[in-house]
Coordinates of C-alpha atoms (C1' of nucleotides) in Angstrom, one line a residue:
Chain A
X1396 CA 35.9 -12.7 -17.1
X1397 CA 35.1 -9.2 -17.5
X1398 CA 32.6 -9.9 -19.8
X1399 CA 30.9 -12.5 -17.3
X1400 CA 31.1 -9.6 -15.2
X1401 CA 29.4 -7.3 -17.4
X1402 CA 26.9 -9.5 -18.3
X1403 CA 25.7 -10.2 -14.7
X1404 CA 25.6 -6.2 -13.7
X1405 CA 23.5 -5.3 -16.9
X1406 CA 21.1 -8.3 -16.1
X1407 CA 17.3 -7.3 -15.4
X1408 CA 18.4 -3.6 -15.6
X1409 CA 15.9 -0.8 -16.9
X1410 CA 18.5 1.6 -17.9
X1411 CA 21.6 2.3 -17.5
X1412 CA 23.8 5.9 -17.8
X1413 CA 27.6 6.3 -18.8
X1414 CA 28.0 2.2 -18.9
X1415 CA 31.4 2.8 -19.8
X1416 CA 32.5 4.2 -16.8
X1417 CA 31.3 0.9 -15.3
X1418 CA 33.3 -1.1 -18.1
X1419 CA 36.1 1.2 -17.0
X1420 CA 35.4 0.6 -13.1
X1421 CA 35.3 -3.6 -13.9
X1422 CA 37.9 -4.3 -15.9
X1423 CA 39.9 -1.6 -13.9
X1424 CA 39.4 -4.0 -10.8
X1425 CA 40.4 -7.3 -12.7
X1426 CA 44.0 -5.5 -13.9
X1427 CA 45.1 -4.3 -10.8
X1428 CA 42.5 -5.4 -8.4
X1429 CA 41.5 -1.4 -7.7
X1430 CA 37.6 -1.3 -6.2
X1431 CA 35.1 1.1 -6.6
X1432 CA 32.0 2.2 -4.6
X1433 CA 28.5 1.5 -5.4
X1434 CA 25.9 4.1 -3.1
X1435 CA 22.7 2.7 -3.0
X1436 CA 20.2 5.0 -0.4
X1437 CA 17.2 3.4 2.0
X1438 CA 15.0 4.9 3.5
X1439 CA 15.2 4.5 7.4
X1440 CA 11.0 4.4 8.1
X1441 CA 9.8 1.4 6.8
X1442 CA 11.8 -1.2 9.0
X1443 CA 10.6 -3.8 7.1
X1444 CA 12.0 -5.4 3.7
X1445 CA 10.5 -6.9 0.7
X1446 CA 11.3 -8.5 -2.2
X1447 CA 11.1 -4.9 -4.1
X1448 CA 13.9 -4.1 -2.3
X1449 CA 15.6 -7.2 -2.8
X1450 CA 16.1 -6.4 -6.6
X1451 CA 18.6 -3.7 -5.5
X1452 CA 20.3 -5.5 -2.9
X1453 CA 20.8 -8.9 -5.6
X1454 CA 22.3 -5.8 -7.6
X1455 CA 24.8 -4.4 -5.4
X1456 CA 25.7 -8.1 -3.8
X1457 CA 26.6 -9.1 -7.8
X1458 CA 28.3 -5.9 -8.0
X1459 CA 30.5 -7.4 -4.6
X1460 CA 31.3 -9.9 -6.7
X1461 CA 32.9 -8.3 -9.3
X1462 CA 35.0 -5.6 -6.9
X1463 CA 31.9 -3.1 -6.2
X1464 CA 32.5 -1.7 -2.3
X1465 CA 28.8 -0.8 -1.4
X1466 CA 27.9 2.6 0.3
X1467 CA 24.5 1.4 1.9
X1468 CA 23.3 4.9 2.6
X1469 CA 21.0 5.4 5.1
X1470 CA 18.4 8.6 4.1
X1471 CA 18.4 9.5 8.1
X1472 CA 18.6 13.5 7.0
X1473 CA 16.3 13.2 4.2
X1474 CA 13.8 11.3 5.8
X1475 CA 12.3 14.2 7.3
X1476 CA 11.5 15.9 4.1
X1477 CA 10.2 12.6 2.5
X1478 CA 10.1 11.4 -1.0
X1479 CA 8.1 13.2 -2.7
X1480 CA 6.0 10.2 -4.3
X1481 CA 2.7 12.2 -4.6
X1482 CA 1.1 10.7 -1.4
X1483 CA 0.4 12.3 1.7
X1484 CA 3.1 15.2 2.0
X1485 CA 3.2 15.2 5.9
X1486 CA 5.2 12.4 7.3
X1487 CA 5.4 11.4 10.7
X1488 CA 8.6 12.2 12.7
X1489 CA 10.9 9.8 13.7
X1490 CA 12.5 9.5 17.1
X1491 CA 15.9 8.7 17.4
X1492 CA 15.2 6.1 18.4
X1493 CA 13.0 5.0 16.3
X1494 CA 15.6 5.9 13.6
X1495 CA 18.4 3.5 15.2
X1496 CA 15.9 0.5 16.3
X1497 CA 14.8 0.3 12.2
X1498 CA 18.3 0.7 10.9
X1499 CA 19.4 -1.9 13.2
X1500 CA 16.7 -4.4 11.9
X1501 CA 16.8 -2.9 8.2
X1502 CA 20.6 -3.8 7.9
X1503 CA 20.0 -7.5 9.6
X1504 CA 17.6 -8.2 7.2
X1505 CA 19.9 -6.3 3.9
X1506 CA 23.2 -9.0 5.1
X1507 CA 20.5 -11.4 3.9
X1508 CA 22.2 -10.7 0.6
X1509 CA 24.8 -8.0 0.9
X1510 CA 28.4 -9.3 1.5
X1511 CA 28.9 -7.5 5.3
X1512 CA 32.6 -7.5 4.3
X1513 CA 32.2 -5.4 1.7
X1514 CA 29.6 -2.6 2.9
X1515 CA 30.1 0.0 4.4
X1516 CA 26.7 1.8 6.3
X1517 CA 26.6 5.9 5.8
X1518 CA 24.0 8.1 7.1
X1519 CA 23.4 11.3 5.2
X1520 CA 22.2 12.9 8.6
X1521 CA 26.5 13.3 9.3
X1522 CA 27.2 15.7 6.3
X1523 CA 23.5 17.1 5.8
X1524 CA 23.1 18.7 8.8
X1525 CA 26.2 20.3 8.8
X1526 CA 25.6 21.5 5.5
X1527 CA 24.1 24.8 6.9
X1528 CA 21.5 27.6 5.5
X1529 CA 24.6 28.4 3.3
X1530 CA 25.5 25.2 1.9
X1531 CA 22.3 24.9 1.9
X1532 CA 21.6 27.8 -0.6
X1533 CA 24.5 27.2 -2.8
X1534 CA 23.4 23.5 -3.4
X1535 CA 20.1 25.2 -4.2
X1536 CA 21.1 27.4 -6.9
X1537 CA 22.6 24.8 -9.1
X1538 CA 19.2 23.7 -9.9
X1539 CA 16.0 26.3 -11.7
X1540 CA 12.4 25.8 -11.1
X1541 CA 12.1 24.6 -14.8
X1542 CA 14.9 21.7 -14.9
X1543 CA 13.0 20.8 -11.1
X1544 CA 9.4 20.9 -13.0
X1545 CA 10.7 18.3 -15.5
X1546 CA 10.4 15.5 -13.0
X1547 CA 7.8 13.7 -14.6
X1548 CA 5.6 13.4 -11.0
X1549 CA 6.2 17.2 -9.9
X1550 CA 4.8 18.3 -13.6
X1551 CA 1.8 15.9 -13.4
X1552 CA 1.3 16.9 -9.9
X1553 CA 1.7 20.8 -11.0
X1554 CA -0.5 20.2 -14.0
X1555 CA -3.1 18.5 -11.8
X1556 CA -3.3 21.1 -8.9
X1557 CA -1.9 18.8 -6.2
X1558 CA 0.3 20.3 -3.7
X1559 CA 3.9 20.5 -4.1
X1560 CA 5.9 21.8 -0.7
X1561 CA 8.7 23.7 -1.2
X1562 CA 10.7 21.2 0.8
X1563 CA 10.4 18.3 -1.7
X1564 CA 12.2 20.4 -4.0
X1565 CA 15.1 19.9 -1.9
X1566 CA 14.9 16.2 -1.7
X1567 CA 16.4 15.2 -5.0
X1568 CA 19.2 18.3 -4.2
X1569 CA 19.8 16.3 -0.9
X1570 CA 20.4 13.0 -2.4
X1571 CA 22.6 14.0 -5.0
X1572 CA 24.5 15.6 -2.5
X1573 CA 25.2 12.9 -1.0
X1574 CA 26.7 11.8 -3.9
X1575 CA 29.2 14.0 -3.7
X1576 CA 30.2 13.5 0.1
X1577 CA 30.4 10.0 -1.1
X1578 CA 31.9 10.9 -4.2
X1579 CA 30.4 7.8 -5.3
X1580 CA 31.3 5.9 -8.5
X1581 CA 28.0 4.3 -9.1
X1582 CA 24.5 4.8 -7.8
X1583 CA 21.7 2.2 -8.2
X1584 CA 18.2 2.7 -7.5
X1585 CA 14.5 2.0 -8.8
X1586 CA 13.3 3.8 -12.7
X1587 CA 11.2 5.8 -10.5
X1588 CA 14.6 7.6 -8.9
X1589 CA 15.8 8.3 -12.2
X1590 CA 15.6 12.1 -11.7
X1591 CA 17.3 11.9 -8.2
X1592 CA 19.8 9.7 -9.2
X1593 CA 20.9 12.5 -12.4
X1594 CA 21.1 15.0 -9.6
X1595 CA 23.9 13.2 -8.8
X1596 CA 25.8 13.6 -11.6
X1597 CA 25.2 17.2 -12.2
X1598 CA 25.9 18.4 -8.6
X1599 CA 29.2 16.5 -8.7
X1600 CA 29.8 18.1 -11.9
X1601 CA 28.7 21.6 -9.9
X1602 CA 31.3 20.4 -7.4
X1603 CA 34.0 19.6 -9.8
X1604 CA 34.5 15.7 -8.7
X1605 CA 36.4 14.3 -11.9
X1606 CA 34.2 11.3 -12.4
X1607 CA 31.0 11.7 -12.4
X1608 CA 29.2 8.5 -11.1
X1609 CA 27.1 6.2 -13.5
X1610 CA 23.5 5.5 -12.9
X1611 CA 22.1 2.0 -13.2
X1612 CA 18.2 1.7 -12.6
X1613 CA 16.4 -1.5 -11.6
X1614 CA 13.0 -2.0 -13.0
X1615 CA 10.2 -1.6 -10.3
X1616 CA 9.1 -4.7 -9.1
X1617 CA 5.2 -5.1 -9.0
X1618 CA 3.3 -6.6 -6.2
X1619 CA 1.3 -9.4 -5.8
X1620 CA -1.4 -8.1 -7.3
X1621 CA 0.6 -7.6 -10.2
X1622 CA -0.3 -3.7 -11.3
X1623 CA 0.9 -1.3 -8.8
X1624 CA 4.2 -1.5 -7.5
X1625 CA 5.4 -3.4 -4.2
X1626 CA 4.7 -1.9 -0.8
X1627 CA 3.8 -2.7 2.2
X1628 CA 1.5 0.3 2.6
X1629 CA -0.7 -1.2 -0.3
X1630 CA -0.1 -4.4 1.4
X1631 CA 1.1 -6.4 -2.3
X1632 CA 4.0 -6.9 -0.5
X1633 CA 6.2 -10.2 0.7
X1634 CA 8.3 -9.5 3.6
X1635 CA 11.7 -11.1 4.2
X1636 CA 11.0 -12.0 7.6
X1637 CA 8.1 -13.4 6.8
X1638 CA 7.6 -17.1 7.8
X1639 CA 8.6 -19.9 5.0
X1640 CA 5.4 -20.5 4.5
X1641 CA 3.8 -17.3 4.1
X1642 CA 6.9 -15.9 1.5
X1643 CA 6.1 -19.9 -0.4
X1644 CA 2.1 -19.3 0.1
X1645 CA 2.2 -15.9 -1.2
X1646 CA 4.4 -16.5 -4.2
X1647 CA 2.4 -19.0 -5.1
X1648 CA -0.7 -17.4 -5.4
X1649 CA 1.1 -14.7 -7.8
X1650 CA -0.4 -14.7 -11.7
X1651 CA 1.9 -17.0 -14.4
X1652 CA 2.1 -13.6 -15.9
X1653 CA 3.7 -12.2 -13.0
X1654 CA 5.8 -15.0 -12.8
X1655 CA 8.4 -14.7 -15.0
X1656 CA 8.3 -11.2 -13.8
X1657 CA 9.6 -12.7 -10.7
X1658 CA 11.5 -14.7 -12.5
X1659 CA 13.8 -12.3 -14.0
X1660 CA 14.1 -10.3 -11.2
X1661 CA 14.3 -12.4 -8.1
X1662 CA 15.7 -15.3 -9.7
X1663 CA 19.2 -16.3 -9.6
X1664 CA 18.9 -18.8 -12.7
X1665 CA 20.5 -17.7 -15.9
X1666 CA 18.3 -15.8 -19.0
X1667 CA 19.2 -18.6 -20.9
X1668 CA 17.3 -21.2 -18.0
X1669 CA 14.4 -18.8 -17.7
X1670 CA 13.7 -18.8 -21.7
X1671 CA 13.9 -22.5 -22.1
X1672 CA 11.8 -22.9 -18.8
X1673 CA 9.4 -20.0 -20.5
X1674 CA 9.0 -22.2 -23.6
X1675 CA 8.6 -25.9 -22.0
X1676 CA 5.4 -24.1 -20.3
X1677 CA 4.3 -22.4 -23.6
X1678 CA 4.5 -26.0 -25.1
X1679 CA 3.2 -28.0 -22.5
X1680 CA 6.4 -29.7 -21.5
X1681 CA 6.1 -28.1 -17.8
X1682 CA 3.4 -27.1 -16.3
X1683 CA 3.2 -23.6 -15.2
X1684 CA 2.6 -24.4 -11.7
X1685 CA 5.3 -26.5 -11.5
X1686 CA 7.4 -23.6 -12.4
X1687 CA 5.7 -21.2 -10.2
X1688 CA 6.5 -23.9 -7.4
X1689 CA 10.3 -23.9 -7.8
X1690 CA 10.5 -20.0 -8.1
X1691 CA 8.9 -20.0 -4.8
X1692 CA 11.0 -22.7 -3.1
X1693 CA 14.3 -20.8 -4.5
X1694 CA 13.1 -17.1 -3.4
X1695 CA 11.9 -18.8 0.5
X1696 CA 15.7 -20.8 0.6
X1697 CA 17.2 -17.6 -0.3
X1698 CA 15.5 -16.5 3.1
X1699 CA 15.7 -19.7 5.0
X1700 CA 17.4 -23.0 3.5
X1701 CA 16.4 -25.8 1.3
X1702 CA 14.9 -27.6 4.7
X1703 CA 12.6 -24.9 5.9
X1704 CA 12.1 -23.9 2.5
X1705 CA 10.8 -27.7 0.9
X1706 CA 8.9 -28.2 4.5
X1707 CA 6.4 -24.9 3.8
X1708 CA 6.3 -26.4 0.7
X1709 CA 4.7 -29.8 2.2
X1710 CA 2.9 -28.0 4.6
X1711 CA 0.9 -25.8 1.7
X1712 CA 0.2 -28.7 -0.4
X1713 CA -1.1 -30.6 2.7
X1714 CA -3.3 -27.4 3.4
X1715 CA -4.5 -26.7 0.6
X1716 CA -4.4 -29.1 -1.9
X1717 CA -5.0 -31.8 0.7
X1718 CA -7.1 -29.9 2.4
X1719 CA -5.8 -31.0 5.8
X1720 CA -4.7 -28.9 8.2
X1721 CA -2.0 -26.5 9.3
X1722 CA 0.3 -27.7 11.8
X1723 CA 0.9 -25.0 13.9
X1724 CA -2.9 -22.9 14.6
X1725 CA -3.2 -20.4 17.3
X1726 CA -5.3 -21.4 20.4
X1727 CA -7.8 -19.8 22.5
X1728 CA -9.3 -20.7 25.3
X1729 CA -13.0 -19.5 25.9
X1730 CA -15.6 -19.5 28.1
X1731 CA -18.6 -22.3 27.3
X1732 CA -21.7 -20.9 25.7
X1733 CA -19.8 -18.4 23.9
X1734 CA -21.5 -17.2 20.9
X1735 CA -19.9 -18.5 17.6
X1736 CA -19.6 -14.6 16.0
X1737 CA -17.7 -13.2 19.2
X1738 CA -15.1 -16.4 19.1
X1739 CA -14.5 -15.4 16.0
X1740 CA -13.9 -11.9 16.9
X1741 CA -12.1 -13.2 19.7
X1742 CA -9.6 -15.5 18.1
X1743 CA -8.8 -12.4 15.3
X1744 CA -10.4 -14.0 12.7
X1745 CA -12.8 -11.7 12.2
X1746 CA -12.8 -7.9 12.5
X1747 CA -16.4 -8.0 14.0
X1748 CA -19.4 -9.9 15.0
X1749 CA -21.2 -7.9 12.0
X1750 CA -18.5 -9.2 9.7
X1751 CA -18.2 -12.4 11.4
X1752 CA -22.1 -12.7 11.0
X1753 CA -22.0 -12.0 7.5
X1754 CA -19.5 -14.7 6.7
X1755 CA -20.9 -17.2 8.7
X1756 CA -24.4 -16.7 6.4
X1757 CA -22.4 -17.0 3.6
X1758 CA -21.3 -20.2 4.0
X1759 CA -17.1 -19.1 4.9
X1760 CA -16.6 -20.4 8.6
X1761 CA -16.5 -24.3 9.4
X1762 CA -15.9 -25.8 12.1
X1763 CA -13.9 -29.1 12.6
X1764 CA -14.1 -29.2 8.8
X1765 CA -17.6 -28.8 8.7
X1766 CA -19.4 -25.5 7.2
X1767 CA -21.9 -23.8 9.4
X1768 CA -24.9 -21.4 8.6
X1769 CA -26.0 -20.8 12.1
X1770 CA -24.7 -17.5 12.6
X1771 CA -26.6 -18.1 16.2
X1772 CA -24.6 -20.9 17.4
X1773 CA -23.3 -21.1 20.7
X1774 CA -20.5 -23.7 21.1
X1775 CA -20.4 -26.2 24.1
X1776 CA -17.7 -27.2 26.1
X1777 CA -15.2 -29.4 23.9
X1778 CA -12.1 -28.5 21.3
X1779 CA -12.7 -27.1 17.9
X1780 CA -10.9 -26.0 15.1
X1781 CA -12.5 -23.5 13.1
X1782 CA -11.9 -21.8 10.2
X1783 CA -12.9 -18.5 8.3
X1784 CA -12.2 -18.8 4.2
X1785 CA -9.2 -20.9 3.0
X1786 CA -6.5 -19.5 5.0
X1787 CA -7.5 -18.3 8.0
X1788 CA -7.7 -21.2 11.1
X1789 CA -7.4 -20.9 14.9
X1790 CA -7.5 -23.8 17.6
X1791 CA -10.0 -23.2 20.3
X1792 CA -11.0 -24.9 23.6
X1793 CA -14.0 -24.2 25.1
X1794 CA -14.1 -24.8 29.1
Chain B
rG374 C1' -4.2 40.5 1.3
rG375 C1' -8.7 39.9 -2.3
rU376 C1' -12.2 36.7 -5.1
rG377 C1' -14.1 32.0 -6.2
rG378 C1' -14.3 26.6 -5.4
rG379 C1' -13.8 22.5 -2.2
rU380 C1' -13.7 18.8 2.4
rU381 C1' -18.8 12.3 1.9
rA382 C1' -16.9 5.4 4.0
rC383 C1' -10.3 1.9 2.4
rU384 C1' -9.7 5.1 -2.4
rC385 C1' -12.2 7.8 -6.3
rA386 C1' -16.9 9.8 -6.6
rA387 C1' -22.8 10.7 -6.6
rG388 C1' -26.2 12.8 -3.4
rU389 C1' -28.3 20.0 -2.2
rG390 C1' -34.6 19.0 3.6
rG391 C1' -37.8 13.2 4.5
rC392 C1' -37.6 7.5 -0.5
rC393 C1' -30.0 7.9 3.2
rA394 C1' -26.2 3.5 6.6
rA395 C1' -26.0 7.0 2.0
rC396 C1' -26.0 5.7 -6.1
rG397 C1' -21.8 4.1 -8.9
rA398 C1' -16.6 2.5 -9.8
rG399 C1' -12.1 0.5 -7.9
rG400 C1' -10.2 -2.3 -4.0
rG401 C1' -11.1 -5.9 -0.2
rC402 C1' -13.6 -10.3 1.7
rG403 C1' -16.5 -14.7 0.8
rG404 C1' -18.9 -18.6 -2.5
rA405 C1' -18.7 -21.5 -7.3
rU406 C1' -14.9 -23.0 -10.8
rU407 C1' -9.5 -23.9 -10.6
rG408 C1' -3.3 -24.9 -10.3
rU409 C1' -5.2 -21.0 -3.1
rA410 C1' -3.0 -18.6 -10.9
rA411 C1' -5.5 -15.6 -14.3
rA412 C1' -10.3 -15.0 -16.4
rU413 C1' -15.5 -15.6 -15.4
rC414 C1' -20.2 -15.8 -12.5
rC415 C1' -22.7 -14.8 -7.8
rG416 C1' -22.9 -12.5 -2.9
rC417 C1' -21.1 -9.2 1.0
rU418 C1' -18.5 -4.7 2.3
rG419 C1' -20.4 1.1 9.7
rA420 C1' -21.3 -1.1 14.6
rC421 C1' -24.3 -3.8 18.0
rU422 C1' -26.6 -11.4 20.2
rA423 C1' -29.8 -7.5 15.4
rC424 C1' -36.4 -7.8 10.9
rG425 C1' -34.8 -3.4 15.8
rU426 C1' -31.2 0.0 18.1
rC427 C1' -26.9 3.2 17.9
rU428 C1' -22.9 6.2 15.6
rU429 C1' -21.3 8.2 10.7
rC430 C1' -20.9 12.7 5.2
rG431 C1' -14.0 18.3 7.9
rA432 C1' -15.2 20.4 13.5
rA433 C1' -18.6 22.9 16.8
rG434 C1' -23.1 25.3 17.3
rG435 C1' -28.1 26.6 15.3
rU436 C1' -33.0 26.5 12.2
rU437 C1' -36.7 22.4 11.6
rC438 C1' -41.5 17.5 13.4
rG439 C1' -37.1 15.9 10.4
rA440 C1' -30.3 17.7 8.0
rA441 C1' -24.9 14.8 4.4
rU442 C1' -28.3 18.5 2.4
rC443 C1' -30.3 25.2 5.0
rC444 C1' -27.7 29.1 8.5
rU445 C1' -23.4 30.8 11.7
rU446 C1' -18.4 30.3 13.4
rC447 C1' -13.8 27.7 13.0
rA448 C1' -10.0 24.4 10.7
rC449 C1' -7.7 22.6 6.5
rC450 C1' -7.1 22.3 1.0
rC451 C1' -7.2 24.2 -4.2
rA452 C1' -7.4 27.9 -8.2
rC453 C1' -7.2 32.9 -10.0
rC454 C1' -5.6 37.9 -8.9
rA455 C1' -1.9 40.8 -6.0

RNA sequence: GGUGGGUUACUCAAGUGGCCAACGAGGGCGGAUUGUAAAUCCGCUGACUACGUCUUCGAAGGUUCGAAUCCUUCACCCACCA
């Protein structure tokens, strides 16, 4: 059983540090039933989920499984420094407000997965800000400007003249810290938190907490476009609240190589499924679409159920492979004469008439089916359903 | 504090008085092909009922018939020196 256990946990994983201690933790909690905590930390600004961050989530609900009690950390404190990921350095503020309305929506969407039972929500904002200039200064001088420099993006950042802000320093310090409020026996987080997720262990070393907690990294889940990594400010991104037939629709249009990506990270089928399935496509035996259709069905069930889940799959085949159309269309009424370009604007299918101009001449817009070219037309009194490229309808009526 | 360099569209990046709505690349969008896959080929990529007009090259002024390009001031960024 512990092996099952084991087995499940090291699944899909990058890398992990001091795996013994989890050995220890697991077959600790199948002797004598004794849990453990697994600290996992979000960031409180982007409300919205994806399937990136669903990797870590399937991680800590299979560690739920096996005894784990999850500390879902919420990076309220260390928001305000941000991450530093290279990007733009300022960040906006965040209200209150704003703070509570996101986690409130952030933790509906995480029980998508997570075992409520088992969870328990922490802000680091509690302990952080009591911490002090002191505290602050002691937690600082555990840590040299050379160790900091060996994060691989503040070197390459250093070596390529790009800002660093004192600040962003602190931000690995923070999280580690929280670490040791939590005293946490095992953080997970992305490859790319590696270096804040050590901090960990070493500060509660610094601190003198027994046990220092073991690491386990999930691999980075690429987008849709199958190179950079999955966010929604690049816009690669499926969201979990998304509708079943956008998170089917966009799944689908992912490449076979990215597939089994997906596959092995979102999927809840066994290794040993995935490899066979792998091979029946290599050979022939099942066509690749075919499998690319039942990954999205099971990812958009996760979401949904089987019902939703198998009807966006009817409705994209009867849109696109059918080419019929889409039940539901939004619907506009507009004044007769109107000129085809401004509809367009109009019904948000176009950012502007120069845009919706453009596309009409090339040959993109139809109109009850039918492709225009007249990027002069004026549309008449009646109901139409037009259309700008292969996805994008609206219903309008014309009085 | 001193010296030098920089700021161009979604991003990177050319352009140093008229040929500039601004080269090129990436991205994005559209078309063909397809499995709405990838790859490939082609087109588009500031706005405006539009062979013309208007607004854009960090900001504000100025020189000029004419400025992304020259001058002045300001803001921000970077490097080196202290």
């Amino acid at each position: 059983m512990v092996n099952v256990a084991l087995e499940e946990i090291g699944r899909g994983t990058a890398e992990i540090i001091d795996i013994e201690r989890i050995e220890k933790l697991v077959t600790k909690y199948y002797e004598d039933g004794t849990t453990y905590t697994v600290k996992a930390g979000f960031d409180p600004t982007a409300p919205d989920l994806h399937l990136g961050h669903t990797v870590l989530l399937q991680k800590l609900a299979t560690f739920q499984k096996f005894g784990g009690r999850v500390q879902f950390l919420i990076g309220d404190f260390t928001a305000m420094i941000g991450d530093p990921t290279g990007k733009s350095a300022t960040r906006k503020v965040l209200t209150k407000e704003d703070i509570v309305k996101n986690i409130t929506s952030y933790t509906e969407q995480a029980f998508k997965i997570l075992d409520e039972s088992k969870t328990t929500i922490v802000y680091n904002n509690d302990w952080l800000e009591k911490l002090g200039a002191d505290g602050m200064l002691q937690l600082a001088s555990n840590l040299t400007v050379a160790r900091m420099l060996e994060r691989d993006d503040f070197s390459k950042r250093y070596a390529s003249n790009t800002p660093i802000a004192v600040s962003e320093f602190m931000y690995p310090l923070l999280q580690g810290y929280d670490s040791v409020h939590l005293r946490s026996d095992i953080e997970i987080g992305g490859t790319d938190q590696k270096f804040n997720l050590l901090m960990g262990r070493q500060l509660q070393k610094a601190y003198e907490i027994k046990k220092q907690q073991a690491v386990l990294m999930m691999p980075i889940l690429e987008g849709l476009d199958g190179v950079n990594k999955m966010s929604k400010s690049l816009g690669n991104y499926i969201g979990v609240t998304e509708e079943p037939k956008n998170i089917y629709g966009k799944l689908l249009s992912i490449s076979d190589e990215l597939m089994w990506r997906y596959y092995e990270l979102l999927s809840e089928k066994s290794l040993n499924e995935i490899a066979q399935l792998k091979e029946d496509v290599a050979s022939r035996t099942v066509h690749p679409k075919t499998a690319k259709e039942n990954l999205a069905l099971e990812i958009t069930t996760r979401f949904y159920n089987e019902e939703l889940a198998t009807l966006a799959k009817e409705e994209f085949n009867s849109v696109f492979k059918a080419k019929k159309l889409p039940t539901d269309m939004a619907e506009f009424e507009m004044e007769d004469g109107i000129w085809i370009c401004q509809a367009l604007v109009d019904a948000g299918l176009e950012p502007s008439t120069s845009q919706a101009r453009r596309d009409v001449k090339q040959n993109a817009v139809s109109i009850d089916q039918e492709k225009i070219s007249d990027d002069k037309l004026n549309l008449t009194m009646g109901e139409y359903i037009i259309q700008v490229g292969k996805k994008r309808f609206a219903k309008l009526k014309v009085v």
